[in-house]
Coordinates of C-alpha atoms and ligand atoms in Angstrom, one line a residue:
X22 CA 2.5 19.5 -12.4
X23 CA -0.4 21.8 -11.6
X24 CA -1.7 22.0 -8.0
X25 CA -0.9 24.4 -5.2
X26 CA 2.5 23.8 -3.5
X27 CA 3.6 24.5 0.0
X28 CA 7.3 24.4 1.0
X29 CA 7.9 22.7 4.3
X30 CA 11.2 23.5 5.9
X31 CA 10.9 21.6 9.2
X32 CA 9.4 18.2 8.6
X33 CA 8.8 16.2 11.7
X34 CA 8.4 12.4 12.1
X35 CA 6.6 10.4 10.9
X36 CA 6.8 11.3 7.2
X37 CA 3.3 11.7 5.7
X38 CA 3.7 11.0 2.0
X39 CA 0.0 10.8 1.3
X40 CA -2.9 12.3 3.2
X41 CA -6.3 13.9 2.8
X42 CA -6.8 17.5 3.9
X43 CA -9.2 20.3 2.9
X44 CA -11.0 18.2 0.3
X45 CA -7.7 17.6 -1.5
X46 CA -5.2 14.8 -1.9
X47 CA -1.9 16.0 -0.4
X48 CA 1.3 14.4 -1.6
X49 CA 5.0 14.9 -0.7
X50 CA 6.5 15.4 -4.1
X51 CA 9.0 12.5 -4.2
X52 CA 10.5 13.7 -7.5
X53 CA 12.0 16.7 -5.6
X54 CA 13.6 14.6 -2.8
X55 CA 16.1 14.7 -1.3
X56 CA 16.7 18.3 -2.3
X57 CA 13.3 19.7 -1.4
X58 CA 10.5 18.7 0.9
X59 CA 7.5 20.1 -1.0
X60 CA 3.9 19.1 -0.6
X61 CA 1.4 19.5 -3.4
X62 CA -2.4 19.6 -3.1
X63 CA -4.4 17.9 -5.9
X64 CA -8.1 18.5 -6.5
X65 CA -8.6 16.9 -10.0
X66 CA -8.4 13.2 -10.9
X67 CA -6.2 14.1 -13.9
X68 CA -3.6 15.6 -11.5
X69 CA -3.7 12.5 -9.4
X70 CA -3.2 10.3 -12.4
X71 CA -0.3 12.5 -13.6
X72 CA 1.3 12.4 -10.1
X73 CA 1.1 8.6 -10.0
X74 CA 2.6 8.2 -13.5
X75 CA 5.4 10.7 -12.8
X76 CA 6.3 9.0 -9.5
X77 CA 5.4 12.1 -7.4
X78 CA 3.9 9.3 -5.3
X79 CA 5.3 5.8 -5.7
X80 CA 5.6 2.5 -3.9
X81 CA 2.8 -0.1 -4.2
X82 CA 0.9 0.6 -1.0
X83 CA 1.3 4.4 -1.3
X84 CA -0.2 4.5 -4.8
X85 CA -3.1 2.3 -3.6
X86 CA -3.8 4.9 -0.9
X87 CA -3.4 7.7 -3.4
X88 CA -5.8 6.0 -5.8
X89 CA -8.3 5.6 -3.0
X90 CA -8.2 9.3 -2.2
X91 CA -8.1 10.0 -5.9
X92 CA -11.5 8.2 -6.2
X93 CA -12.9 10.7 -3.7
X94 CA -11.5 13.5 -5.8
X95 CA -13.2 11.9 -8.9
X96 CA -16.6 11.8 -7.0
X97 CA -16.2 15.5 -6.0
X98 CA -15.5 16.4 -9.6
X99 CA -18.5 14.3 -10.7
X100 CA -20.7 16.5 -8.5
X101 CA -19.9 19.4 -10.8
X102 CA -21.0 17.6 -14.0
X103 CA -24.6 17.5 -15.3
X104 CA -26.4 14.9 -13.3
X105 CA -27.2 12.6 -16.2
X106 CA -23.4 12.3 -16.9
X107 CA -22.1 12.0 -13.3
X108 CA -22.0 8.2 -13.1
X109 CA -20.2 7.6 -16.4
X110 CA -17.8 10.5 -15.6
X111 CA -17.0 8.9 -12.3
X112 CA -16.6 5.4 -13.7
X113 CA -14.3 6.7 -16.5
X114 CA -12.1 8.5 -14.0
X115 CA -11.8 5.3 -11.8
X116 CA -10.8 3.3 -14.9
X117 CA -8.1 5.9 -15.8
X118 CA -6.8 6.0 -12.2
X119 CA -6.6 2.2 -12.1
X120 CA -4.5 2.2 -15.3
X121 CA -2.0 4.9 -14.1
X122 CA 0.6 2.2 -13.3
X123 CA 0.3 -1.4 -14.3
X124 CA 2.5 -3.5 -12.0
X125 CA 1.5 -2.6 -8.4
X126 CA -1.7 -4.5 -7.8
X127 CA -2.4 -2.3 -4.7
X128 CA -3.7 0.4 -7.1
X129 CA -6.4 -1.8 -8.7
X130 CA -7.1 -3.5 -5.4
X131 CA -7.9 -0.1 -3.8
X132 CA -10.0 1.2 -6.8
X133 CA -12.0 -2.1 -6.7
X134 CA -12.8 -1.4 -3.1
X135 CA -13.8 2.2 -3.9
X136 CA -15.9 1.1 -6.8
X137 CA -17.8 -1.3 -4.6
X138 CA -18.7 1.5 -2.1
X139 CA -20.2 3.3 -5.1
X140 CA -22.0 0.2 -6.4
X141 CA -23.6 -0.5 -3.1
X142 CA -24.8 3.2 -2.7
X143 CA -27.9 4.7 -4.3
X144 CA -25.5 6.1 -7.0
X145 CA -26.4 9.7 -6.2
X146 CA -23.4 12.0 -6.0
X147 CA -24.6 13.5 -2.6
X148 CA -22.7 14.2 0.6
X149 CA -23.4 10.7 1.9
X150 CA -21.6 9.1 -1.0
X151 CA -18.6 11.4 -0.6
X152 CA -18.5 10.6 3.1
X153 CA -18.7 6.9 2.5
X154 CA -16.0 7.0 -0.1
X155 CA -13.7 9.0 2.1
X156 CA -14.3 6.6 5.0
X157 CA -13.3 3.7 2.8
X158 CA -10.2 5.5 1.6
X159 CA -9.3 6.2 5.3
X160 CA -9.9 2.6 6.1
X161 CA -7.5 1.5 3.3
X162 CA -4.9 4.0 4.7
X163 CA -5.3 2.9 8.3
X164 CA -5.2 -0.8 7.4
X165 CA -1.8 -0.2 5.7
X166 CA -0.5 1.6 8.8
X167 CA -1.5 -1.4 10.9
X168 CA -0.1 -4.0 8.5
X169 CA 3.2 -2.1 8.4
X170 CA 3.6 -2.3 12.1
X171 CA 2.7 -6.1 12.3
X172 CA 5.1 -6.9 9.4
X173 CA 7.9 -4.9 11.1
X174 CA 7.6 -6.9 14.3
X175 CA 7.3 -10.2 12.6
X176 CA 10.2 -9.4 10.3
X177 CA 12.4 -7.9 13.0
X178 CA 12.3 -11.2 14.9
X179 CA 13.6 -13.1 11.9
X180 CA 16.7 -11.1 11.6
X181 CA 20.1 -12.1 12.9
X182 CA 22.8 -9.7 14.1
X183 CA 24.7 -7.7 11.5
X184 CA 24.4 -5.8 8.2
X185 CA 21.4 -6.1 5.8
X186 CA 21.0 -5.1 2.1
X187 CA 17.9 -3.6 0.6
X188 CA 16.7 -2.1 -2.7
X189 CA 14.5 0.7 -3.9
X190 CA 12.5 2.7 -1.3
X191 CA 10.0 0.8 0.9
X192 CA 9.6 3.1 3.9
X193 CA 7.1 5.8 4.9
X194 CA 7.4 7.3 1.4
X195 CA 6.2 4.1 -0.2
X196 CA 3.4 3.2 2.2
X197 CA 0.9 4.6 4.7
X198 CA 3.0 3.8 7.7
X199 CA 6.5 2.7 8.7
X200 CA 7.1 0.8 5.5
X201 CA 7.5 -2.8 4.4
X202 CA 11.1 -4.0 3.9
X203 CA 12.2 -0.7 5.5
X204 CA 9.9 -1.3 8.5
X205 CA 11.5 -4.7 9.0
X206 CA 15.1 -3.4 8.9
X207 CA 14.2 -0.3 11.1
X208 CA 12.7 -2.6 13.6
X209 CA 15.8 -4.8 13.5
X210 CA 17.8 -1.7 14.2
X211 CA 15.6 -0.8 17.1
X212 CA 16.0 -4.4 18.5
X213 CA 19.8 -3.9 18.4
X214 CA 20.3 -6.5 15.6
X215 CA 20.8 -4.5 12.5
X216 CA 24.2 -2.8 12.7
X217 CA 24.4 -1.3 9.2
X218 CA 22.0 -1.0 6.2
X219 CA 23.4 -1.2 2.7
X220 CA 21.0 0.3 0.2
X221 CA 21.2 -0.1 -3.6
X222 CA 21.1 3.3 -5.3
X223 CA 18.4 1.7 -7.6
X224 CA 19.0 2.7 -11.1
X225 CA 17.6 4.4 -13.1
X226 CA 15.2 6.5 -10.9
X227 CA 17.4 6.3 -7.9
X228 CA 14.8 5.5 -5.2
X229 CA 17.6 4.2 -3.0
X230 CA 20.1 7.1 -3.0
X231 CA 17.3 9.7 -3.1
X232 CA 14.6 8.4 -0.9
X233 CA 15.9 5.5 1.2
X234 CA 19.0 7.6 2.1
X235 CA 16.7 10.4 3.0
X236 CA 14.6 8.2 5.3
X237 CA 17.6 6.4 6.9
X238 CA 19.2 9.8 7.5
X239 CA 16.1 11.1 9.2
X240 CA 15.9 7.9 11.4
X241 CA 19.6 8.1 12.2
X242 CA 20.1 4.5 11.1
X243 CA 23.7 3.9 9.9
X244 CA 23.8 3.2 6.2
X245 CA 25.9 3.0 3.0
X246 CA 24.6 3.5 -0.5
X247 CA 26.1 1.1 -3.1
X248 CA 25.7 1.2 -6.9
X249 CA 23.5 -1.7 -7.9
X250 CA 26.4 -3.6 -9.6
X251 CA 28.3 -3.7 -6.3
X252 CA 25.9 -6.1 -4.6
X253 CA 27.8 -9.2 -5.6
X254 CA 31.1 -8.0 -4.3
X255 CA 29.4 -6.7 -1.1
X256 CA 28.0 -10.2 -0.4
X257 CA 31.4 -11.9 -1.2
X258 CA 33.4 -9.5 1.0
X259 CA 31.2 -8.4 3.9
X260 CA 29.0 -10.3 6.2
X261 CA 25.4 -9.6 5.0
X262 CA 22.8 -11.3 7.3
X263 CA 19.8 -10.7 5.1
X264 CA 18.6 -9.2 1.9
X265 CA 15.2 -7.5 2.3
X266 CA 12.9 -6.3 -0.5
X267 CA 9.3 -5.1 -0.9
X268 CA 6.9 -6.2 -3.6
X269 CA 4.6 -4.7 -6.2
X270 CA 2.6 -7.8 -6.9
X271 CA 2.8 -11.4 -5.7
X272 CA 1.2 -14.2 -7.6
X273 CA -0.7 -17.1 -6.0
X274 CA 2.5 -19.3 -6.0
X275 CA 4.7 -16.7 -4.4
X276 CA 6.6 -15.3 -7.4
X277 CA 7.3 -11.6 -6.7
X278 CA 7.4 -8.6 -9.0
X279 CA 9.4 -5.8 -7.5
X280 CA 11.8 -3.0 -8.5
X281 CA 14.2 -3.8 -11.3
X282 CA 17.3 -5.3 -9.7
X283 CA 15.5 -7.4 -7.1
X284 CA 15.9 -10.6 -9.1
X285 CA 19.7 -10.1 -9.4
X286 CA 19.9 -9.6 -5.6
X287 CA 17.9 -12.8 -5.0
X288 CA 20.2 -14.8 -7.3
X289 CA 23.2 -13.4 -5.6
X290 CA 21.8 -14.0 -2.1
X291 CA 21.2 -17.7 -3.1
X292 CA 24.8 -18.0 -4.3
X293 CA 26.1 -16.6 -1.1
X294 CA 23.7 -18.5 1.2
X295 CA 22.1 -15.3 2.5
X296 CA 18.3 -15.3 3.4
X297 CA 16.2 -13.3 1.0
X298 CA 13.1 -11.9 2.5
X299 CA 10.1 -10.1 0.8
X300 CA 7.9 -7.9 3.0
X301 CA 4.5 -7.0 1.6
X302 CA 0.9 -6.6 2.9
X303 CA -1.9 -8.9 1.7
X304 CA -3.1 -6.1 -0.6
X305 CA 0.0 -6.8 -2.7
X306 CA -1.0 -10.5 -3.4
X307 CA -2.9 -11.2 -6.6
X308 CA -4.4 -14.6 -6.1
X309 CA -6.0 -14.4 -9.5
X310 CA -2.6 -15.0 -11.1
X311 CA -1.2 -18.5 -11.0
X312 CA 2.4 -17.5 -11.5
X313 CA 4.6 -14.4 -11.9
X314 CA 4.6 -15.0 -15.7
X315 CA 1.1 -13.4 -15.7
X316 CA 2.2 -10.2 -13.9
X317 CA 2.4 -7.1 -16.2
X318 CA 5.8 -5.6 -15.8
X319 CA 5.9 -1.8 -16.5
X320 CA 8.4 -0.5 -19.1
X321 CA 9.2 3.2 -18.7
X322 CA 10.6 6.0 -20.9
X323 CA 14.2 5.8 -22.1
X324 CA 14.8 9.3 -20.7
X325 CA 15.0 7.8 -17.2
X326 CA 18.1 5.8 -18.2
X327 CA 19.6 8.5 -20.4
X328 CA 19.4 11.2 -17.7
X329 CA 22.7 9.9 -16.3
X330 CA 24.3 11.7 -19.3
X331 CA 23.3 15.0 -17.6
X332 CA 22.9 16.9 -20.9
X333 CA 26.1 15.5 -22.5
X334 CA 23.9 14.3 -25.4
X335 CA 25.8 12.2 -28.0
X336 CA 25.4 12.8 -31.7
X337 CA 23.8 9.4 -32.2
X338 CA 20.7 7.8 -30.7
X339 CA 21.2 5.5 -27.8
X340 CA 18.6 2.7 -27.9
X341 CA 17.4 1.9 -24.4
X342 CA 15.4 -0.9 -22.7
X343 CA 13.9 0.3 -19.4
X344 CA 11.9 -2.3 -17.5
X345 CA 10.9 -0.8 -14.2
X346 CA 10.2 -4.1 -12.5
X347 CA 11.5 -7.7 -12.5
X348 CA 10.3 -11.1 -11.4
X349 CA 11.8 -13.1 -8.6
X350 CA 10.7 -16.8 -8.6
X351 CA 9.5 -18.2 -5.4
X352 CA 12.4 -20.7 -5.3
X353 CA 14.8 -17.8 -4.5
X354 CA 12.7 -16.5 -1.6
X355 CA 13.4 -17.6 1.9
X356 CA 10.2 -16.1 3.3
X357 CA 7.4 -13.6 2.5
X358 CA 6.4 -11.6 5.6
X359 CA 2.8 -10.2 5.4
X360 CA 0.7 -8.9 8.3
X361 CA -1.0 -12.3 8.7
X362 CA 2.3 -14.2 9.3
X363 CA 5.6 -15.4 7.9
X364 CA 5.3 -17.6 4.8
X365 CA 8.5 -19.7 4.7
X366 CA 9.6 -21.1 1.3
X367 CA 6.5 -19.6 -0.2
X368 CA 4.3 -21.8 -2.5
X369 CA 0.7 -21.9 -3.5
X370 CA -0.5 -24.0 -0.5
X371 CA 1.4 -22.0 2.2
X372 CA 0.2 -18.7 0.7
X373 CA -3.4 -19.8 0.6
X374 CA -3.2 -21.1 4.1
X375 CA -1.7 -17.8 5.5
X376 CA -4.0 -15.5 3.6
X377 CA -7.2 -17.3 4.6
X378 CA -6.2 -17.0 8.3
X379 CA -7.8 -13.8 9.8
Ligands
LIG52 O1 8.7 2.4 -9.2 P1 8.4 2.5 -7.8 O2 9.3 3.4 -7.0 O3 6.9 2.7 -7.5 O4 8.7 1.0 -7.2 C1 8.6 0.7 -5.9 C2 9.0 -0.6 -5.5 O5 9.4 -1.4 -6.3 C3 8.9 -1.1 -4.1 O6 9.9 -2.0 -3.7 C4 7.5 -1.7 -3.9 O7 6.5 -0.9 -4.3 C5 7.2 -2.0 -2.4 S1 7.1 -0.6 -1.5 C6 6.5 -0.8 -0.1

């Protein structure tokens, strides 16, 4: 990864995973966590695309925000191209940004917003356009911070007393603010309800043990990491009051695409009579899709699964299937919490009703 890097030794709260400074997109490099807290500065769209693909920045809302700032980077780059090519240069970069990851709809949602700022301008790559694009990116970022806080409060009130289970990383690293599922459980902890957080390690990229552990440790919230295949036994043997997950895309009927392993947790939660909550802002809903069957589910490189061998490479090929996301049908979801309200037993009508309420 190109881009200047700065080592930060004493990180203070809150974590800023994505921000704009000195005409650059700044990212906390999540591939280095939890060992190193290293920020990188990106000033080319190709660097931003590479960072999104390599999970330097990840989590649906965070990649939406990074894509929005990435569009400003693209416009700044277009300024340096001969003027007759500026528009096509910019449009091609937006298309490439939009395709960097396929499942999280927040990315294309943010790029669509950025594109419409350009479409409603005089299409000249002047200071005004850059300022308007940056203002839109900052609005997207700010909206996410506000939504996170609303969802945390709404979700916190739903929780009973006891331990909760979560998956992947859905905190400040994955969003613009306090997080989605993480925000809810952290609020539950503040309210004195959540006594312990169990977090799945989240094979194969380990967002749970690397990133959620890092955030829970910083927040001093008591937690235990479990391997993903321990969830059933955990639910059978310990009192788990709720399973809480984020989302990368939610179809109009309330089916949820999220990190691989979420579906198994939802099935297990149903079998053990534990409420299964999904926390996601309205930017994660894709009302154009009638059901989850239409959501593109990203498949990633085999090397992510094989890295567990830590260089002990066998003398034969190990074929791998590595879907990064799975689909949880609405029938397994107790409620979806978004910034506009709590959607109990989500279905098409309840989602349409809540999303149209301002
Ligand atoms: O592959 P990742 O790390 O980008 O996957 C992230 C998730 O699946 C999160 O649960 C989801 O984006 C919601 S984060 C607020």
